Structures are given as structure tokens and as C-alpha cells.
mmCIF file with all atom_site columns, C-alpha atoms and ligand atoms in Angstrom:
data_model
loop_
_atom_site.group_PDB
_atom_site.id
_atom_site.type_symbol
_atom_site.label_atom_id
_atom_site.label_alt_id
_atom_site.label_comp_id
_atom_site.label_asym_id
_atom_site.label_entity_id
_atom_site.label_seq_id
_atom_site.pdbx_PDB_ins_code
_atom_site.Cartn_x
_atom_site.Cartn_y
_atom_site.Cartn_z
_atom_site.occupancy
_atom_site.B_iso_or_equiv
_atom_site.pdbx_formal_charge
_atom_site.auth_seq_id
_atom_site.auth_comp_id
_atom_site.auth_asym_id
_atom_site.auth_atom_id
_atom_site.pdbx_PDB_model_num
ATOM   1   C CA  . MET A 1 1   ? -34.922 37.075 -45.735 1.00 63.00 ? 1   MET A CA  1
ATOM   2   C CA  . GLU A 1 2   ? -37.117 38.794 -48.310 1.00 72.00 ? 2   GLU A CA  1
ATOM   3   C CA  . ASN A 1 3   ? -40.756 39.029 -47.368 1.00 84.00 ? 3   ASN A CA  1
ATOM   4   C CA  . LYS A 1 4   ? -41.723 37.038 -50.468 1.00 88.00 ? 4   LYS A CA  1
ATOM   5   C CA  . GLN A 1 5   ? -39.401 34.189 -49.512 1.00 87.00 ? 5   GLN A CA  1
ATOM   6   C CA  . LEU A 1 6   ? -40.674 34.336 -45.933 1.00 89.00 ? 6   LEU A CA  1
ATOM   7   C CA  . VAL A 1 7   ? -44.268 33.897 -47.099 1.00 91.00 ? 7   VAL A CA  1
ATOM   8   C CA  . LYS A 1 8   ? -43.244 31.064 -49.435 1.00 91.00 ? 8   LYS A CA  1
ATOM   9   C CA  . ASN A 1 9   ? -41.429 29.263 -46.609 1.00 92.00 ? 9   ASN A CA  1
ATOM   10  C CA  . SER A 1 10  ? -44.356 29.837 -44.257 1.00 94.00 ? 10  SER A CA  1
ATOM   11  C CA  . LYS A 1 11  ? -46.843 28.347 -46.726 1.00 95.00 ? 11  LYS A CA  1
ATOM   12  C CA  . PHE A 1 12  ? -44.601 25.345 -47.261 1.00 95.00 ? 12  PHE A CA  1
ATOM   13  C CA  . LEU A 1 13  ? -44.273 24.826 -43.487 1.00 96.00 ? 13  LEU A CA  1
ATOM   14  C CA  . ALA A 1 14  ? -48.043 25.133 -43.025 1.00 97.00 ? 14  ALA A CA  1
ATOM   15  C CA  . LEU A 1 15  ? -48.601 22.491 -45.685 1.00 97.00 ? 15  LEU A CA  1
ATOM   16  C CA  . VAL A 1 16  ? -46.154 20.079 -44.017 1.00 97.00 ? 16  VAL A CA  1
ATOM   17  C CA  . LEU A 1 17  ? -47.096 20.743 -40.370 1.00 98.00 ? 17  LEU A CA  1
ATOM   18  C CA  . ARG A 1 18  ? -50.879 20.956 -40.811 1.00 97.00 ? 18  ARG A CA  1
ATOM   19  C CA  . HIS A 1 19  ? -51.892 18.898 -43.797 1.00 97.00 ? 19  HIS A CA  1
ATOM   20  C CA  . ASP A 1 20  ? -49.286 16.701 -45.443 1.00 97.00 ? 20  ASP A CA  1
ATOM   21  C CA  . PRO A 1 21  ? -46.169 15.767 -43.419 1.00 98.00 ? 21  PRO A CA  1
ATOM   22  C CA  . GLY A 1 22  ? -45.814 12.728 -45.690 1.00 97.00 ? 22  GLY A CA  1
ATOM   23  C CA  . LYS A 1 23  ? -45.004 15.090 -48.550 1.00 96.00 ? 23  LYS A CA  1
ATOM   24  C CA  . ILE A 1 24  ? -41.443 15.267 -47.220 1.00 96.00 ? 24  ILE A CA  1
ATOM   25  C CA  . GLY A 1 25  ? -41.563 11.907 -45.436 1.00 97.00 ? 25  GLY A CA  1
ATOM   26  C CA  . VAL A 1 26  ? -41.860 13.070 -41.825 1.00 97.00 ? 26  VAL A CA  1
ATOM   27  C CA  . GLU A 1 27  ? -44.348 12.051 -39.146 1.00 98.00 ? 27  GLU A CA  1
ATOM   28  C CA  . LEU A 1 28  ? -45.933 14.287 -36.530 1.00 98.00 ? 28  LEU A CA  1
ATOM   29  C CA  . ASP A 1 29  ? -46.366 12.934 -33.017 1.00 98.00 ? 29  ASP A CA  1
ATOM   30  C CA  . GLU A 1 30  ? -49.835 12.785 -31.461 1.00 97.00 ? 30  GLU A CA  1
ATOM   31  C CA  . ALA A 1 31  ? -49.653 16.447 -30.397 1.00 97.00 ? 31  ALA A CA  1
ATOM   32  C CA  . GLY A 1 32  ? -48.443 17.638 -33.795 1.00 98.00 ? 32  GLY A CA  1
ATOM   33  C CA  . TRP A 1 33  ? -44.734 17.998 -32.946 1.00 98.00 ? 33  TRP A CA  1
ATOM   34  C CA  . VAL A 1 34  ? -41.808 17.043 -35.142 1.00 98.00 ? 34  VAL A CA  1
ATOM   35  C CA  . SER A 1 35  ? -38.116 17.275 -34.321 1.00 98.00 ? 35  SER A CA  1
ATOM   36  C CA  . VAL A 1 36  ? -36.521 20.358 -35.882 1.00 98.00 ? 36  VAL A CA  1
ATOM   37  C CA  . ASP A 1 37  ? -33.469 18.315 -36.943 1.00 97.00 ? 37  ASP A CA  1
ATOM   38  C CA  . VAL A 1 38  ? -35.650 15.685 -38.606 1.00 97.00 ? 38  VAL A CA  1
ATOM   39  C CA  . LEU A 1 39  ? -37.703 18.353 -40.347 1.00 97.00 ? 39  LEU A CA  1
ATOM   40  C CA  . LEU A 1 40  ? -34.683 20.273 -41.677 1.00 97.00 ? 40  LEU A CA  1
ATOM   41  C CA  . ALA A 1 41  ? -32.972 17.089 -42.844 1.00 96.00 ? 41  ALA A CA  1
ATOM   42  C CA  . ALA A 1 42  ? -36.130 15.957 -44.652 1.00 96.00 ? 42  ALA A CA  1
ATOM   43  C CA  . ILE A 1 43  ? -36.494 19.332 -46.370 1.00 95.00 ? 43  ILE A CA  1
ATOM   44  C CA  . LYS A 1 44  ? -32.837 19.268 -47.389 1.00 94.00 ? 44  LYS A CA  1
ATOM   45  C CA  . ALA A 1 45  ? -33.113 15.713 -48.709 1.00 93.00 ? 45  ALA A CA  1
ATOM   46  C CA  . ARG A 1 46  ? -35.755 17.002 -51.105 1.00 90.00 ? 46  ARG A CA  1
ATOM   47  C CA  . GLY A 1 47  ? -33.383 19.588 -52.490 1.00 88.00 ? 47  GLY A CA  1
ATOM   48  C CA  . ARG A 1 48  ? -34.869 22.575 -50.743 1.00 85.00 ? 48  ARG A CA  1
ATOM   49  C CA  . GLN A 1 49  ? -32.656 24.971 -48.822 1.00 81.00 ? 49  GLN A CA  1
ATOM   50  C CA  . PHE A 1 50  ? -34.071 25.843 -45.429 1.00 86.00 ? 50  PHE A CA  1
ATOM   51  C CA  . ASP A 1 51  ? -31.666 26.172 -42.522 1.00 91.00 ? 51  ASP A CA  1
ATOM   52  C CA  . ARG A 1 52  ? -32.293 26.641 -38.807 1.00 94.00 ? 52  ARG A CA  1
ATOM   53  C CA  . GLY A 1 53  ? -31.842 30.420 -39.102 1.00 94.00 ? 53  GLY A CA  1
ATOM   54  C CA  . GLU A 1 54  ? -34.520 30.637 -41.760 1.00 92.00 ? 54  GLU A CA  1
ATOM   55  C CA  . LEU A 1 55  ? -36.824 28.431 -39.730 1.00 95.00 ? 55  LEU A CA  1
ATOM   56  C CA  . ASP A 1 56  ? -36.337 30.684 -36.689 1.00 96.00 ? 56  ASP A CA  1
ATOM   57  C CA  . GLN A 1 57  ? -37.177 33.673 -38.854 1.00 94.00 ? 57  GLN A CA  1
ATOM   58  C CA  . VAL A 1 58  ? -40.385 32.114 -40.175 1.00 94.00 ? 58  VAL A CA  1
ATOM   59  C CA  . VAL A 1 59  ? -41.514 31.213 -36.649 1.00 96.00 ? 59  VAL A CA  1
ATOM   60  C CA  . ALA A 1 60  ? -40.636 34.637 -35.197 1.00 95.00 ? 60  ALA A CA  1
ATOM   61  C CA  . GLN A 1 61  ? -41.862 36.816 -38.050 1.00 92.00 ? 61  GLN A CA  1
ATOM   62  C CA  . ASN A 1 62  ? -44.937 34.922 -39.142 1.00 89.00 ? 62  ASN A CA  1
ATOM   63  C CA  . ASP A 1 63  ? -47.821 37.402 -39.288 1.00 87.00 ? 63  ASP A CA  1
ATOM   64  C CA  . LYS A 1 64  ? -50.168 35.144 -37.332 1.00 91.00 ? 64  LYS A CA  1
ATOM   65  C CA  . LYS A 1 65  ? -47.582 33.254 -35.240 1.00 94.00 ? 65  LYS A CA  1
ATOM   66  C CA  . ARG A 1 66  ? -48.760 30.062 -36.908 1.00 96.00 ? 66  ARG A CA  1
ATOM   67  C CA  . PHE A 1 67  ? -45.839 27.934 -35.645 1.00 97.00 ? 67  PHE A CA  1
ATOM   68  C CA  . GLU A 1 68  ? -44.291 27.295 -32.251 1.00 97.00 ? 68  GLU A CA  1
ATOM   69  C CA  . PHE A 1 69  ? -41.206 25.609 -30.810 1.00 97.00 ? 69  PHE A CA  1
ATOM   70  C CA  . ASP A 1 70  ? -41.479 23.505 -27.661 1.00 97.00 ? 70  ASP A CA  1
ATOM   71  C CA  . GLU A 1 71  ? -39.820 24.746 -24.483 1.00 96.00 ? 71  GLU A CA  1
ATOM   72  C CA  . THR A 1 72  ? -36.484 23.165 -25.436 1.00 96.00 ? 72  THR A CA  1
ATOM   73  C CA  . GLY A 1 73  ? -36.526 24.587 -28.962 1.00 95.00 ? 73  GLY A CA  1
ATOM   74  C CA  . THR A 1 74  ? -35.894 21.141 -30.425 1.00 97.00 ? 74  THR A CA  1
ATOM   75  C CA  . ARG A 1 75  ? -39.421 20.456 -31.706 1.00 98.00 ? 75  ARG A CA  1
ATOM   76  C CA  . ILE A 1 76  ? -41.830 22.499 -33.831 1.00 98.00 ? 76  ILE A CA  1
ATOM   77  C CA  . ARG A 1 77  ? -45.544 22.361 -34.611 1.00 98.00 ? 77  ARG A CA  1
ATOM   78  C CA  . ALA A 1 78  ? -48.368 24.432 -36.094 1.00 98.00 ? 78  ALA A CA  1
ATOM   79  C CA  . SER A 1 79  ? -50.500 26.052 -33.377 1.00 96.00 ? 79  SER A CA  1
ATOM   80  C CA  . GLN A 1 80  ? -53.807 25.336 -35.149 1.00 95.00 ? 80  GLN A CA  1
ATOM   81  C CA  . GLY A 1 81  ? -55.416 24.701 -38.529 1.00 95.00 ? 81  GLY A CA  1
ATOM   82  C CA  . HIS A 1 82  ? -54.575 21.005 -38.953 1.00 96.00 ? 82  HIS A CA  1
ATOM   83  C CA  . SER A 1 83  ? -56.421 18.576 -41.163 1.00 95.00 ? 83  SER A CA  1
ATOM   84  C CA  . VAL A 1 84  ? -54.265 15.617 -40.071 1.00 96.00 ? 84  VAL A CA  1
ATOM   85  C CA  . PRO A 1 85  ? -55.439 13.968 -36.840 1.00 93.00 ? 85  PRO A CA  1
ATOM   86  C CA  . VAL A 1 86  ? -53.538 15.533 -33.934 1.00 96.00 ? 86  VAL A CA  1
ATOM   87  C CA  . ASP A 1 87  ? -54.534 16.399 -30.391 1.00 95.00 ? 87  ASP A CA  1
ATOM   88  C CA  . LEU A 1 88  ? -52.987 19.764 -29.600 1.00 95.00 ? 88  LEU A CA  1
ATOM   89  C CA  . GLY A 1 89  ? -53.871 19.398 -25.931 1.00 95.00 ? 89  GLY A CA  1
ATOM   90  C CA  . TYR A 1 90  ? -55.711 22.697 -25.580 1.00 95.00 ? 90  TYR A CA  1
ATOM   91  C CA  . VAL A 1 91  ? -57.936 22.851 -22.513 1.00 96.00 ? 91  VAL A CA  1
ATOM   92  C CA  . PRO A 1 92  ? -61.453 24.291 -22.654 1.00 98.00 ? 92  PRO A CA  1
ATOM   93  C CA  . ILE A 1 93  ? -61.661 27.920 -21.510 1.00 98.00 ? 93  ILE A CA  1
ATOM   94  C CA  . GLU A 1 94  ? -64.374 30.500 -21.129 1.00 98.00 ? 94  GLU A CA  1
ATOM   95  C CA  . PRO A 1 95  ? -64.879 32.537 -24.315 1.00 98.00 ? 95  PRO A CA  1
ATOM   96  C CA  . PRO A 1 96  ? -65.860 36.200 -24.510 1.00 98.00 ? 96  PRO A CA  1
ATOM   97  C CA  . GLU A 1 97  ? -69.574 36.981 -24.837 1.00 98.00 ? 97  GLU A CA  1
ATOM   98  C CA  . ALA A 1 98  ? -69.345 37.071 -28.633 1.00 98.00 ? 98  ALA A CA  1
ATOM   99  C CA  . LEU A 1 99  ? -66.853 35.807 -31.203 1.00 98.00 ? 99  LEU A CA  1
ATOM   100 C CA  . TYR A 1 100 ? -66.680 36.368 -34.969 1.00 98.00 ? 100 TYR A CA  1
ATOM   101 C CA  . HIS A 1 101 ? -66.397 34.128 -37.998 1.00 98.00 ? 101 HIS A CA  1
ATOM   102 C CA  . GLY A 1 102 ? -65.527 35.362 -41.473 1.00 98.00 ? 102 GLY A CA  1
ATOM   103 C CA  . THR A 1 103 ? -67.034 33.607 -44.448 1.00 98.00 ? 103 THR A CA  1
ATOM   104 C CA  . ALA A 1 104 ? -68.184 34.325 -48.001 1.00 98.00 ? 104 ALA A CA  1
ATOM   105 C CA  . THR A 1 105 ? -71.732 35.457 -48.809 1.00 98.00 ? 105 THR A CA  1
ATOM   106 C CA  . ARG A 1 106 ? -72.300 32.430 -51.050 1.00 98.00 ? 106 ARG A CA  1
ATOM   107 C CA  . PHE A 1 107 ? -71.982 30.102 -48.024 1.00 98.00 ? 107 PHE A CA  1
ATOM   108 C CA  . LEU A 1 108 ? -74.535 31.941 -45.878 1.00 98.00 ? 108 LEU A CA  1
ATOM   109 C CA  . GLU A 1 109 ? -77.607 30.026 -46.940 1.00 98.00 ? 109 GLU A CA  1
ATOM   110 C CA  . SER A 1 110 ? -75.965 26.703 -46.185 1.00 98.00 ? 110 SER A CA  1
ATOM   111 C CA  . ILE A 1 111 ? -74.493 28.004 -42.895 1.00 98.00 ? 111 ILE A CA  1
ATOM   112 C CA  . PHE A 1 112 ? -77.841 29.317 -41.654 1.00 98.00 ? 112 PHE A CA  1
ATOM   113 C CA  . GLY A 1 113 ? -79.321 25.951 -42.614 1.00 98.00 ? 113 GLY A CA  1
ATOM   114 C CA  . GLU A 1 114 ? -76.867 23.570 -40.967 1.00 98.00 ? 114 GLU A CA  1
ATOM   115 C CA  . GLY A 1 115 ? -74.617 25.780 -38.817 1.00 98.00 ? 115 GLY A CA  1
ATOM   116 C CA  . LEU A 1 116 ? -70.855 26.272 -39.057 1.00 98.00 ? 116 LEU A CA  1
ATOM   117 C CA  . ARG A 1 117 ? -68.981 23.067 -39.761 1.00 98.00 ? 117 ARG A CA  1
ATOM   118 C CA  . PRO A 1 118 ? -65.217 22.564 -39.432 1.00 96.00 ? 118 PRO A CA  1
ATOM   119 C CA  . GLY A 1 119 ? -64.844 21.162 -42.953 1.00 92.00 ? 119 GLY A CA  1
ATOM   120 C CA  . SER A 1 120 ? -61.488 19.431 -43.331 1.00 91.00 ? 120 SER A CA  1
ATOM   121 C CA  . ARG A 1 121 ? -60.082 21.060 -40.188 1.00 92.00 ? 121 ARG A CA  1
ATOM   122 C CA  . HIS A 1 122 ? -60.682 19.948 -36.596 1.00 91.00 ? 122 HIS A CA  1
ATOM   123 C CA  . HIS A 1 123 ? -62.533 23.034 -35.475 1.00 96.00 ? 123 HIS A CA  1
ATOM   124 C CA  . VAL A 1 124 ? -64.437 26.053 -36.634 1.00 97.00 ? 124 VAL A CA  1
ATOM   125 C CA  . HIS A 1 125 ? -62.084 29.047 -36.396 1.00 97.00 ? 125 HIS A CA  1
ATOM   126 C CA  . LEU A 1 126 ? -63.274 32.202 -34.650 1.00 98.00 ? 126 LEU A CA  1
ATOM   127 C CA  . SER A 1 127 ? -61.738 35.570 -33.755 1.00 98.00 ? 127 SER A CA  1
ATOM   128 C CA  . THR A 1 128 ? -62.328 38.174 -31.080 1.00 98.00 ? 128 THR A CA  1
ATOM   129 C CA  . ASP A 1 129 ? -62.611 40.994 -33.609 1.00 97.00 ? 129 ASP A CA  1
ATOM   130 C CA  . ALA A 1 130 ? -64.682 41.540 -36.715 1.00 97.00 ? 130 ALA A CA  1
ATOM   131 C CA  . GLU A 1 131 ? -61.728 42.937 -38.728 1.00 97.00 ? 131 GLU A CA  1
ATOM   132 C CA  . THR A 1 132 ? -59.923 39.592 -38.639 1.00 97.00 ? 132 THR A CA  1
ATOM   133 C CA  . ALA A 1 133 ? -63.150 37.889 -39.710 1.00 98.00 ? 133 ALA A CA  1
ATOM   134 C CA  . VAL A 1 134 ? -63.435 40.209 -42.726 1.00 98.00 ? 134 VAL A CA  1
ATOM   135 C CA  . LYS A 1 135 ? -59.897 39.230 -43.777 1.00 97.00 ? 135 LYS A CA  1
ATOM   136 C CA  . VAL A 1 136 ? -60.630 35.508 -43.387 1.00 97.00 ? 136 VAL A CA  1
ATOM   137 C CA  . GLY A 1 137 ? -63.906 35.848 -45.315 1.00 98.00 ? 137 GLY A CA  1
ATOM   138 C CA  . THR A 1 138 ? -62.225 37.749 -48.145 1.00 98.00 ? 138 THR A CA  1
ATOM   139 C CA  . ARG A 1 139 ? -60.045 34.691 -48.847 1.00 96.00 ? 139 ARG A CA  1
ATOM   140 C CA  . HIS A 1 140 ? -63.214 32.868 -49.930 1.00 97.00 ? 140 HIS A CA  1
ATOM   141 C CA  . GLY A 1 141 ? -65.043 35.611 -51.855 1.00 97.00 ? 141 GLY A CA  1
ATOM   142 C CA  . LYS A 1 142 ? -67.317 38.496 -50.944 1.00 98.00 ? 142 LYS A CA  1
ATOM   143 C CA  . PRO A 1 143 ? -66.912 38.581 -47.152 1.00 98.00 ? 143 PRO A CA  1
ATOM   144 C CA  . ALA A 1 144 ? -69.682 38.281 -44.586 1.00 98.00 ? 144 ALA A CA  1
ATOM   145 C CA  . VAL A 1 145 ? -69.100 38.393 -40.833 1.00 98.00 ? 145 VAL A CA  1
ATOM   146 C CA  . LEU A 1 146 ? -71.066 36.175 -38.475 1.00 98.00 ? 146 LEU A CA  1
ATOM   147 C CA  . VAL A 1 147 ? -71.446 36.875 -34.781 1.00 98.00 ? 147 VAL A CA  1
ATOM   148 C CA  . VAL A 1 148 ? -71.313 33.749 -32.632 1.00 98.00 ? 148 VAL A CA  1
ATOM   149 C CA  . ALA A 1 149 ? -73.184 33.873 -29.315 1.00 98.00 ? 149 ALA A CA  1
ATOM   150 C CA  . ALA A 1 150 ? -70.274 32.212 -27.521 1.00 98.00 ? 150 ALA A CA  1
ATOM   151 C CA  . ALA A 1 151 ? -71.433 32.803 -23.933 1.00 98.00 ? 151 ALA A CA  1
ATOM   152 C CA  . ARG A 1 152 ? -74.800 31.255 -24.767 1.00 98.00 ? 152 ARG A CA  1
ATOM   153 C CA  . MET A 1 153 ? -73.100 28.282 -26.420 1.00 98.00 ? 153 MET A CA  1
ATOM   154 C CA  . LEU A 1 154 ? -70.922 27.794 -23.343 1.00 98.00 ? 154 LEU A CA  1
ATOM   155 C CA  . ALA A 1 155 ? -73.980 27.911 -21.089 1.00 98.00 ? 155 ALA A CA  1
ATOM   156 C CA  . ASP A 1 156 ? -75.509 25.210 -23.301 1.00 98.00 ? 156 ASP A CA  1
ATOM   157 C CA  . GLY A 1 157 ? -72.488 22.948 -22.878 1.00 98.00 ? 157 GLY A CA  1
ATOM   158 C CA  . HIS A 1 158 ? -70.337 23.699 -25.952 1.00 98.00 ? 158 HIS A CA  1
ATOM   159 C CA  . GLU A 1 159 ? -66.575 23.827 -25.402 1.00 98.00 ? 159 GLU A CA  1
ATOM   160 C CA  . PHE A 1 160 ? -64.191 26.549 -26.558 1.00 98.00 ? 160 PHE A CA  1
ATOM   161 C CA  . PHE A 1 161 ? -60.420 26.496 -26.893 1.00 98.00 ? 161 PHE A CA  1
ATOM   162 C CA  . ARG A 1 162 ? -57.869 29.173 -27.679 1.00 97.00 ? 162 ARG A CA  1
ATOM   163 C CA  . SER A 1 163 ? -54.776 28.228 -29.663 1.00 96.00 ? 163 SER A CA  1
ATOM   164 C CA  . THR A 1 164 ? -51.343 29.481 -28.643 1.00 94.00 ? 164 THR A CA  1
ATOM   165 C CA  . ASN A 1 165 ? -51.605 32.070 -31.420 1.00 94.00 ? 165 ASN A CA  1
ATOM   166 C CA  . GLY A 1 166 ? -54.958 33.403 -30.238 1.00 95.00 ? 166 GLY A CA  1
ATOM   167 C CA  . VAL A 1 167 ? -57.416 31.705 -32.603 1.00 97.00 ? 167 VAL A CA  1
ATOM   168 C CA  . TRP A 1 168 ? -60.661 30.635 -30.893 1.00 98.00 ? 168 TRP A CA  1
ATOM   169 C CA  . LEU A 1 169 ? -61.784 27.122 -31.709 1.00 97.00 ? 169 LEU A CA  1
ATOM   170 C CA  . THR A 1 170 ? -64.982 25.171 -31.235 1.00 98.00 ? 170 THR A CA  1
ATOM   171 C CA  . GLU A 1 171 ? -66.205 21.944 -32.780 1.00 97.00 ? 171 GLU A CA  1
ATOM   172 C CA  . GLN A 1 172 ? -69.206 23.370 -34.599 1.00 98.00 ? 172 GLN A CA  1
ATOM   173 C CA  . VAL A 1 173 ? -71.684 26.209 -34.255 1.00 98.00 ? 173 VAL A CA  1
ATOM   174 C CA  . PRO A 1 174 ? -75.396 25.379 -34.602 1.00 98.00 ? 174 PRO A CA  1
ATOM   175 C CA  . ALA A 1 175 ? -77.305 28.005 -36.598 1.00 98.00 ? 175 ALA A CA  1
ATOM   176 C CA  . GLU A 1 176 ? -79.314 29.185 -33.578 1.00 98.00 ? 176 GLU A CA  1
ATOM   177 C CA  . TYR A 1 177 ? -76.160 30.862 -32.182 1.00 98.00 ? 177 TYR A CA  1
ATOM   178 C CA  . LEU A 1 178 ? -75.383 32.756 -35.385 1.00 98.00 ? 178 LEU A CA  1
ATOM   179 C CA  . SER A 1 179 ? -76.334 36.173 -36.623 1.00 98.00 ? 179 SER A CA  1
ATOM   180 C CA  . ARG A 1 180 ? -74.921 38.220 -39.471 1.00 98.00 ? 180 ARG A CA  1
ATOM   181 C CA  . LEU A 1 181 ? -73.111 41.443 -38.656 1.00 95.00 ? 181 LEU A CA  1
ATOM   182 C CA  . PRO A 1 182 ? -74.664 44.195 -40.758 1.00 89.00 ? 182 PRO A CA  1
ATOM   183 C CA  . GLY A 1 183 ? -72.391 45.816 -43.358 1.00 74.00 ? 183 GLY A CA  1
HETATM 184 C C1  . HQG B 2 .   ? -67.306 27.652 -44.558 1.00 60.68 ? 201 HQG B C1  1
HETATM 185 C C2  . HQG B 2 .   ? -56.763 30.932 -41.714 1.00 60.68 ? 201 HQG B C2  1
HETATM 186 C C3  . HQG B 2 .   ? -71.073 26.091 -46.152 1.00 60.68 ? 201 HQG B C3  1
HETATM 187 C C4  . HQG B 2 .   ? -66.547 28.549 -43.613 1.00 60.68 ? 201 HQG B C4  1
HETATM 188 C C5  . HQG B 2 .   ? -57.798 31.844 -41.121 1.00 60.68 ? 201 HQG B C5  1
HETATM 189 C C6  . HQG B 2 .   ? -65.295 28.814 -44.434 1.00 60.68 ? 201 HQG B C6  1
HETATM 190 C C7  . HQG B 2 .   ? -58.549 30.954 -40.167 1.00 60.68 ? 201 HQG B C7  1
HETATM 191 C C8  . HQG B 2 .   ? -69.486 26.455 -44.552 1.00 60.68 ? 201 HQG B C8  1
HETATM 192 C C9  . HQG B 2 .   ? -65.098 27.523 -45.203 1.00 60.68 ? 201 HQG B C9  1
HETATM 193 C C10 . HQG B 2 .   ? -58.260 29.563 -40.642 1.00 60.68 ? 201 HQG B C10 1
HETATM 194 C C11 . HQG B 2 .   ? -70.254 25.774 -43.594 1.00 60.68 ? 201 HQG B C11 1
HETATM 195 C C12 . HQG B 2 .   ? -64.003 26.669 -44.609 1.00 60.68 ? 201 HQG B C12 1
HETATM 196 C C13 . HQG B 2 .   ? -59.506 28.873 -41.071 1.00 60.68 ? 201 HQG B C13 1
HETATM 197 C C14 . HQG B 2 .   ? -71.491 25.250 -43.997 1.00 60.68 ? 201 HQG B C14 1
HETATM 198 C C15 . HQG B 2 .   ? -68.467 26.455 -42.620 1.00 60.68 ? 201 HQG B C15 1
HETATM 199 N N1  . HQG B 2 .   ? -71.872 25.426 -45.278 1.00 60.68 ? 201 HQG B N1  1
HETATM 200 N N2  . HQG B 2 .   ? -69.894 26.612 -45.826 1.00 60.68 ? 201 HQG B N2  1
HETATM 201 N N3  . HQG B 2 .   ? -72.300 24.587 -43.154 1.00 60.68 ? 201 HQG B N3  1
HETATM 202 N N4  . HQG B 2 .   ? -69.597 25.786 -42.412 1.00 60.68 ? 201 HQG B N4  1
HETATM 203 N N5  . HQG B 2 .   ? -68.380 26.872 -43.913 1.00 60.68 ? 201 HQG B N5  1
HETATM 204 O O1  . HQG B 2 .   ? -60.324 27.612 -44.806 1.00 60.68 ? 201 HQG B O1  1
HETATM 205 O O2  . HQG B 2 .   ? -62.388 29.648 -41.182 1.00 60.68 ? 201 HQG B O2  1
HETATM 206 O O3  . HQG B 2 .   ? -53.943 31.766 -42.485 1.00 60.68 ? 201 HQG B O3  1
HETATM 207 O O4  . HQG B 2 .   ? -61.348 25.590 -43.640 1.00 60.68 ? 201 HQG B O4  1
HETATM 208 O O5  . HQG B 2 .   ? -67.269 29.724 -43.309 1.00 60.68 ? 201 HQG B O5  1
HETATM 209 O O6  . HQG B 2 .   ? -57.217 32.939 -40.477 1.00 60.68 ? 201 HQG B O6  1
HETATM 210 O O7  . HQG B 2 .   ? -61.930 30.210 -43.630 1.00 60.68 ? 201 HQG B O7  1
HETATM 211 O O8  . HQG B 2 .   ? -54.397 29.334 -42.473 1.00 60.68 ? 201 HQG B O8  1
HETATM 212 O O9  . HQG B 2 .   ? -61.765 27.831 -42.715 1.00 60.68 ? 201 HQG B O9  1
HETATM 213 O O10 . HQG B 2 .   ? -65.517 29.873 -45.330 1.00 60.68 ? 201 HQG B O10 1
HETATM 214 O O11 . HQG B 2 .   ? -58.162 31.059 -38.837 1.00 60.68 ? 201 HQG B O11 1
HETATM 215 O O12 . HQG B 2 .   ? -53.348 30.407 -40.485 1.00 60.68 ? 201 HQG B O12 1
HETATM 216 O O13 . HQG B 2 .   ? -66.332 26.810 -45.096 1.00 60.68 ? 201 HQG B O13 1
HETATM 217 O O14 . HQG B 2 .   ? -57.376 29.693 -41.751 1.00 60.68 ? 201 HQG B O14 1
HETATM 218 O O15 . HQG B 2 .   ? -55.628 30.867 -40.944 1.00 60.68 ? 201 HQG B O15 1
HETATM 219 O O16 . HQG B 2 .   ? -62.755 27.242 -44.942 1.00 60.68 ? 201 HQG B O16 1
HETATM 220 O O17 . HQG B 2 .   ? -60.099 29.569 -42.140 1.00 60.68 ? 201 HQG B O17 1
HETATM 221 P P1  . HQG B 2 .   ? -61.470 27.000 -44.069 1.00 60.68 ? 201 HQG B P1  1
HETATM 222 P P2  . HQG B 2 .   ? -61.625 29.399 -42.435 1.00 60.68 ? 201 HQG B P2  1
HETATM 223 P P3  . HQG B 2 .   ? -54.243 30.579 -41.641 1.00 60.68 ? 201 HQG B P3  1
#
């Protein structure tokens, strides 16, 4: 599959599996899973060509491994990033000392006022490296990287999760745990 088509299919899958399953008339279960057969049939019914081979390719070649099959390969879900109410079942784990969050400079004043909020998603998304944070921030404008004092948050009772595709998640980050990475 062409890279362009792969990206298009990935974006469409992300929309359906994270934000709007109703768009093609499917329902996610409480952990975000949908049957692969049901999904492919629903896509086909809406006149879009997307066979099992193409789905496998999107899951395997996705740059951030955004999607996963269950152990039987018969169900699929997004590993994180949902706005629809699902419980992905991640268990709290100990984070590294510091984590990073990429944002745009225009949000900084608000963020240092009220902390990092999840917005329409379930969690604030964090990474273990600043480079990823720069990329995420660039999507919103002029990037700024925030350092999150994760170990201190943990000590103060905040929970952290790591998605199957390696994104760190926490419910919110109060401003006292944030500092801006110079540069
Ligand atoms: C900002 C991508 C003002 C926050 C990425 C961000 C990520 C505030 C924006 C994943 C704020 C929300 C998520 C506050 C937070 N005041 N602005 N108090 N608190 N914000 O897209 O983290 O490619 O919902 O800094 O890699 O940018 O989709 O979150 O700029 O992991 O797989 O509000 O999306 O992954 O934006 O991105 P988003 P995000 P995928």
C-alpha cells in the first residue's frame, strides 16, 4: 500500500476507534474493542474498500502503533487517545523521574495557571523523550516542551499508566509539577 493511502486509512481508523464509531454504525465494547469482521463489514457497507490485508498493514506499519489486535486477532482497538468513554484496563505503574509534554507556546499561560488538562481525551499524554514532545507540540503551533515531575506526582498520590504503544498517561498535571524546558 502507498504510504499516502496508509496514512489516510490510519486517520480513518483513528476517527472510528477513538472518537466516532457511530460514523460507520459500529459500537465499541467497554474496553474499546470491536470485532474485525463487524468493522470491515461496516466500512464496506459505506462504500469504502478496506480488506483484512490492508487492516493488518495499517496495524503493523502504523508509525506510532496506534492500534492493536486482541490475542485471538479477531478484535481491534486503539491503544490510547479516545474521546469516547472506554476503560482500556491499564494498571497504574511507576513512571520515570521526569516525563515530557509537548504543547504550543500560546497555551503556556493557561497551562501554568490551571495545569495540564486532558481536554476531550481521557488523559494528558506524556512521553519519555523531549523529541516526541516537540513533534506533538508542533501540531498545535510554535512548540514548547514541559517537563513533568512524575516521581514527585507519584509520591503525592497521582497515578500513571502506560499504553500498549508506550504513551504515558495521567489524569491531569497540576501546575506545581510543571517546568518549561529551555530552548
Ligand atoms: C493543551 C497524538 C490550555 C495541550 C500525540 C495540547 C499525543 C491546555 C492541547 C496525543 C491545557 C490538547 C495527544 C490548559 C492542556 N490550557 N491548553 N490548561 N491543558 N492543554 O490533541 O497531547 O498521533 O488533545 O498541551 O502524539 O497534543 O493522535 O493532546 O496542546 O500522544 O496518536 O491542549 O495525540 O497522538 O490537544 O496530543 P490534544 P496532545 P496521535
